[in-house]
PDB file of C-alpha atoms in Angstrom:
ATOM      1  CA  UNK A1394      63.660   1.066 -70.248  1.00  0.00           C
ATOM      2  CA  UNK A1395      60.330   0.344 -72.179  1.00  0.00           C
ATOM      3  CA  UNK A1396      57.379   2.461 -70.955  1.00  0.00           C
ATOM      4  CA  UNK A1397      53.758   2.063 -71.562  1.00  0.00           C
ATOM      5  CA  UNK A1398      50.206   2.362 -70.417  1.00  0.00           C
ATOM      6  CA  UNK A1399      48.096  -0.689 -70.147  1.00  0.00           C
ATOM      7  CA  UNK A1400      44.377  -0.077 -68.925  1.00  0.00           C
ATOM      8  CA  UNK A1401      43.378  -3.743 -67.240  1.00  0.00           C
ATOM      9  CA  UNK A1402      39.630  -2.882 -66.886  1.00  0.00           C
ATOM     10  CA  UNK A1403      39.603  -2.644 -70.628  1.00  0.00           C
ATOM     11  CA  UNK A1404      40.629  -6.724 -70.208  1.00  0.00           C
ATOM     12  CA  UNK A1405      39.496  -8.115 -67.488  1.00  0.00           C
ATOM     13  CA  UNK A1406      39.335 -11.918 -68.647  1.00  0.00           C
ATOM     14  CA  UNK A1407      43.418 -11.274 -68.730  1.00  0.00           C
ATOM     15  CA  UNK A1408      43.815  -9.113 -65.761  1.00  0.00           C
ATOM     16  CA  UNK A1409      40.755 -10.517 -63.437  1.00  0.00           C
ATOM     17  CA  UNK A1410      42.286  -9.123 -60.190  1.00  0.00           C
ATOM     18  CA  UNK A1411      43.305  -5.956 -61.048  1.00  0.00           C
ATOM     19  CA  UNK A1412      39.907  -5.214 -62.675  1.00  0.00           C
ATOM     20  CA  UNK A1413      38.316  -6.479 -59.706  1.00  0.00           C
ATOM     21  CA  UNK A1414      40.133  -4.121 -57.833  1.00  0.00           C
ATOM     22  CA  UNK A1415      39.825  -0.695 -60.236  1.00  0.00           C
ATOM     23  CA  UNK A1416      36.181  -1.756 -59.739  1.00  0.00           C
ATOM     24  CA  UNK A1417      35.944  -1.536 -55.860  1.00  0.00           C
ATOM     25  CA  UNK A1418      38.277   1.685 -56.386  1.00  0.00           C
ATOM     26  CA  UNK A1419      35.413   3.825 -56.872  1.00  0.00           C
ATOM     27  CA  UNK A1420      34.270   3.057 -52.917  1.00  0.00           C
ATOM     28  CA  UNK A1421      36.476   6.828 -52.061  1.00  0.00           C
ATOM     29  CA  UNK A1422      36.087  10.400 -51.649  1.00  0.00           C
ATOM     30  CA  UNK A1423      35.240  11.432 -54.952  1.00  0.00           C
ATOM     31  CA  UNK A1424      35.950  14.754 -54.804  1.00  0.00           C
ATOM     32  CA  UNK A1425      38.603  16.668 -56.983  1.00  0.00           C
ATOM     33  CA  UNK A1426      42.127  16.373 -54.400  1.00  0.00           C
ATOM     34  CA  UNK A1427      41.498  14.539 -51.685  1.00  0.00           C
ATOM     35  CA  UNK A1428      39.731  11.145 -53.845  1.00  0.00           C
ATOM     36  CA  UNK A1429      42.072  11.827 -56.413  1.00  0.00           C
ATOM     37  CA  UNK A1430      44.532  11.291 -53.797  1.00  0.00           C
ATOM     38  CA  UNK A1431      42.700   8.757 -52.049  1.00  0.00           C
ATOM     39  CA  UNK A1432      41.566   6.343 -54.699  1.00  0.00           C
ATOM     40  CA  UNK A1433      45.127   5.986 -55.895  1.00  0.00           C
ATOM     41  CA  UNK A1434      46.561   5.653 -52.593  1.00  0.00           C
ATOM     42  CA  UNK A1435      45.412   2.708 -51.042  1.00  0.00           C
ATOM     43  CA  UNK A1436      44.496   0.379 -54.429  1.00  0.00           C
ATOM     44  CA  UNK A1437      47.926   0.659 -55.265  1.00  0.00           C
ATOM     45  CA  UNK A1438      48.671  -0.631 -51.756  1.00  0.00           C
ATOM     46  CA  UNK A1439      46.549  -3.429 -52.067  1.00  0.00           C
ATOM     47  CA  UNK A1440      47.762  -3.889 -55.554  1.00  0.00           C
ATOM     48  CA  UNK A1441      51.337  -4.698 -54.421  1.00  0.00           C
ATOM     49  CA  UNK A1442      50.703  -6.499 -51.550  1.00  0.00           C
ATOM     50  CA  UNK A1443      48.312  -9.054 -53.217  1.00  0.00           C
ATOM     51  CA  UNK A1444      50.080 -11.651 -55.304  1.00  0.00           C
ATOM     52  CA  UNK A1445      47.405 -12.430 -57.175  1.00  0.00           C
ATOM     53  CA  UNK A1446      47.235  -9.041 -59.126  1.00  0.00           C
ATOM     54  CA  UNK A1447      51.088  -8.767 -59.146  1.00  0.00           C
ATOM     55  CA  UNK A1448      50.909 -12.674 -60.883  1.00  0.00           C
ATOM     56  CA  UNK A1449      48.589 -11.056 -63.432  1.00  0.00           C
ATOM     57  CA  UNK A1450      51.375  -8.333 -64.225  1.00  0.00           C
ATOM     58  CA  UNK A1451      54.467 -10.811 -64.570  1.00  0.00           C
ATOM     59  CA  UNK A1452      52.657 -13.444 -66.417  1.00  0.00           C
ATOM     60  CA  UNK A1453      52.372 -10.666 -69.438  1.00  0.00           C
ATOM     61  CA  UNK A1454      56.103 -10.000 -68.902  1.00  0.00           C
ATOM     62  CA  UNK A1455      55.215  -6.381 -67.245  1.00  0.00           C
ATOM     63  CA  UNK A1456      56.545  -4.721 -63.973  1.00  0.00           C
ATOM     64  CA  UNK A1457      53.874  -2.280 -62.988  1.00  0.00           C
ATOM     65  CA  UNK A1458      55.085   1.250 -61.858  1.00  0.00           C
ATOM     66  CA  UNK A1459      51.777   1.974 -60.407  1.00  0.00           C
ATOM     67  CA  UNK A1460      49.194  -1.436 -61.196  1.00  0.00           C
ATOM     68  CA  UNK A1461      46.091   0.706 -60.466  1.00  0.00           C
ATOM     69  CA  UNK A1462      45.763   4.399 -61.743  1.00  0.00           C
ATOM     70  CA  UNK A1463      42.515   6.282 -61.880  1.00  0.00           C
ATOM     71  CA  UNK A1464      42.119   9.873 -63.603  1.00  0.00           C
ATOM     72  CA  UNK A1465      39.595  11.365 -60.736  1.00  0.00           C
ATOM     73  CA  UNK A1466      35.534  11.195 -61.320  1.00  0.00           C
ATOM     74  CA  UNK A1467      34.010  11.993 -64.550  1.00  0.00           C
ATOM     75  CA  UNK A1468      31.656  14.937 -65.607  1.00  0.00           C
ATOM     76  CA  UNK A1469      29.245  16.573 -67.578  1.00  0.00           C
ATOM     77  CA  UNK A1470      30.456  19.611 -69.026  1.00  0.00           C
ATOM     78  CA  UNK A1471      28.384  21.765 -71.035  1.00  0.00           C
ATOM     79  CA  UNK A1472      29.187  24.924 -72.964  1.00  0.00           C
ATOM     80  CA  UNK A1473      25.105  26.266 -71.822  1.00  0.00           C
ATOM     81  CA  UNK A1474      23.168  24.971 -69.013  1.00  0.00           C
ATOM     82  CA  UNK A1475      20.905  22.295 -69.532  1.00  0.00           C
ATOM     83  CA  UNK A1476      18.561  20.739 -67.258  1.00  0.00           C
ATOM     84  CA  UNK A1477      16.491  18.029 -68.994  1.00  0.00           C
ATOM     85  CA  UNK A1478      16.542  15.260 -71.523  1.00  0.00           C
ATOM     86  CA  UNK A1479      15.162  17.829 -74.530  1.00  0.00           C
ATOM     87  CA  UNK A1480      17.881  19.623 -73.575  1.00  0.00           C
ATOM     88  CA  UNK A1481      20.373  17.599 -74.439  1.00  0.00           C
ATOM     89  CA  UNK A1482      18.502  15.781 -77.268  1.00  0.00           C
ATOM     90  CA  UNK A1483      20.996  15.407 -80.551  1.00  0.00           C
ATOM     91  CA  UNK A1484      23.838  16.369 -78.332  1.00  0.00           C
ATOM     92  CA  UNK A1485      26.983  14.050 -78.708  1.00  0.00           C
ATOM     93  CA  UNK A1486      28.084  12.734 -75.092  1.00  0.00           C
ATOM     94  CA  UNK A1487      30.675  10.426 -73.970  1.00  0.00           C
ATOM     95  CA  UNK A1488      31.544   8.522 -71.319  1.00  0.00           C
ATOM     96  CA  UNK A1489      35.288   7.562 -69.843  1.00  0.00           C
ATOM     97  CA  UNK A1490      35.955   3.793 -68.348  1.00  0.00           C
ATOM     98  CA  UNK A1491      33.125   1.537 -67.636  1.00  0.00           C
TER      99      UNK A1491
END
C-alpha cells in the first residue's frame, strides 16, 4: 500500500473537476466543528458519485481515500493586537490554498 497526499487545486488544468469542486467547497458553515465537518462531508459525496472527478483520479493511476479534503478556514493570528494597515506594516503574513 502506497500512501500520499496530492492537493488538486494546486493543478487544476490536470484535475479540472475536483478543483472545481474544492472551489464551491467553501459555500459551508465555516465555523471551527460543525464546517469542518460539513465541508468535508458532502464534497466527498459528490466527489464519488460524479465520474467525472473519479476519471480525473484513475487517469493518474490514483484511488482516492478521500478526493476532497479541506483543513477548516484560515486565520490571522497575531502574537499583539493589531487593528490597521500601519499595524501590520513590515510584518511577514501568509496565506494557505488559493
Amino acid at each position: 500500500l502506497d500512501l500520499g497526499q496530492v492537493l488538486p487545486i494546486y493543478e487544476p488544468s490536470e484535475y479540472p473537476a475536483t478543483a472545481a469542486l474544492i472551489e464551491g467547497g467553501f459555500i459551508s458553515d465555516q465555523s471551527p466543528v460543525v464546517g469542518a465537518l460539513q465541508s468535508n462531508a458532502w464534497p466527498n459525496d459528490v466527489a464519488f458519485n460524479t465520474p467525472e472527478i473519479m476519471e480525473e483520479w484513475d487517469a493518474h493511476g490514483l484511488v482516492p481515500l478521500v478526493p476532497v479534503y479541506n483543513s477548516g478556514s484560515n486565520g490571522l493570528f497575531c502574537s499583539q493586537e493589531r487593528n490597521d494597515l500601519s499595524s501590520i506594516s513590515g510584518t511577514a503574513v501568509g496565506s494557505g490554498g488559493t
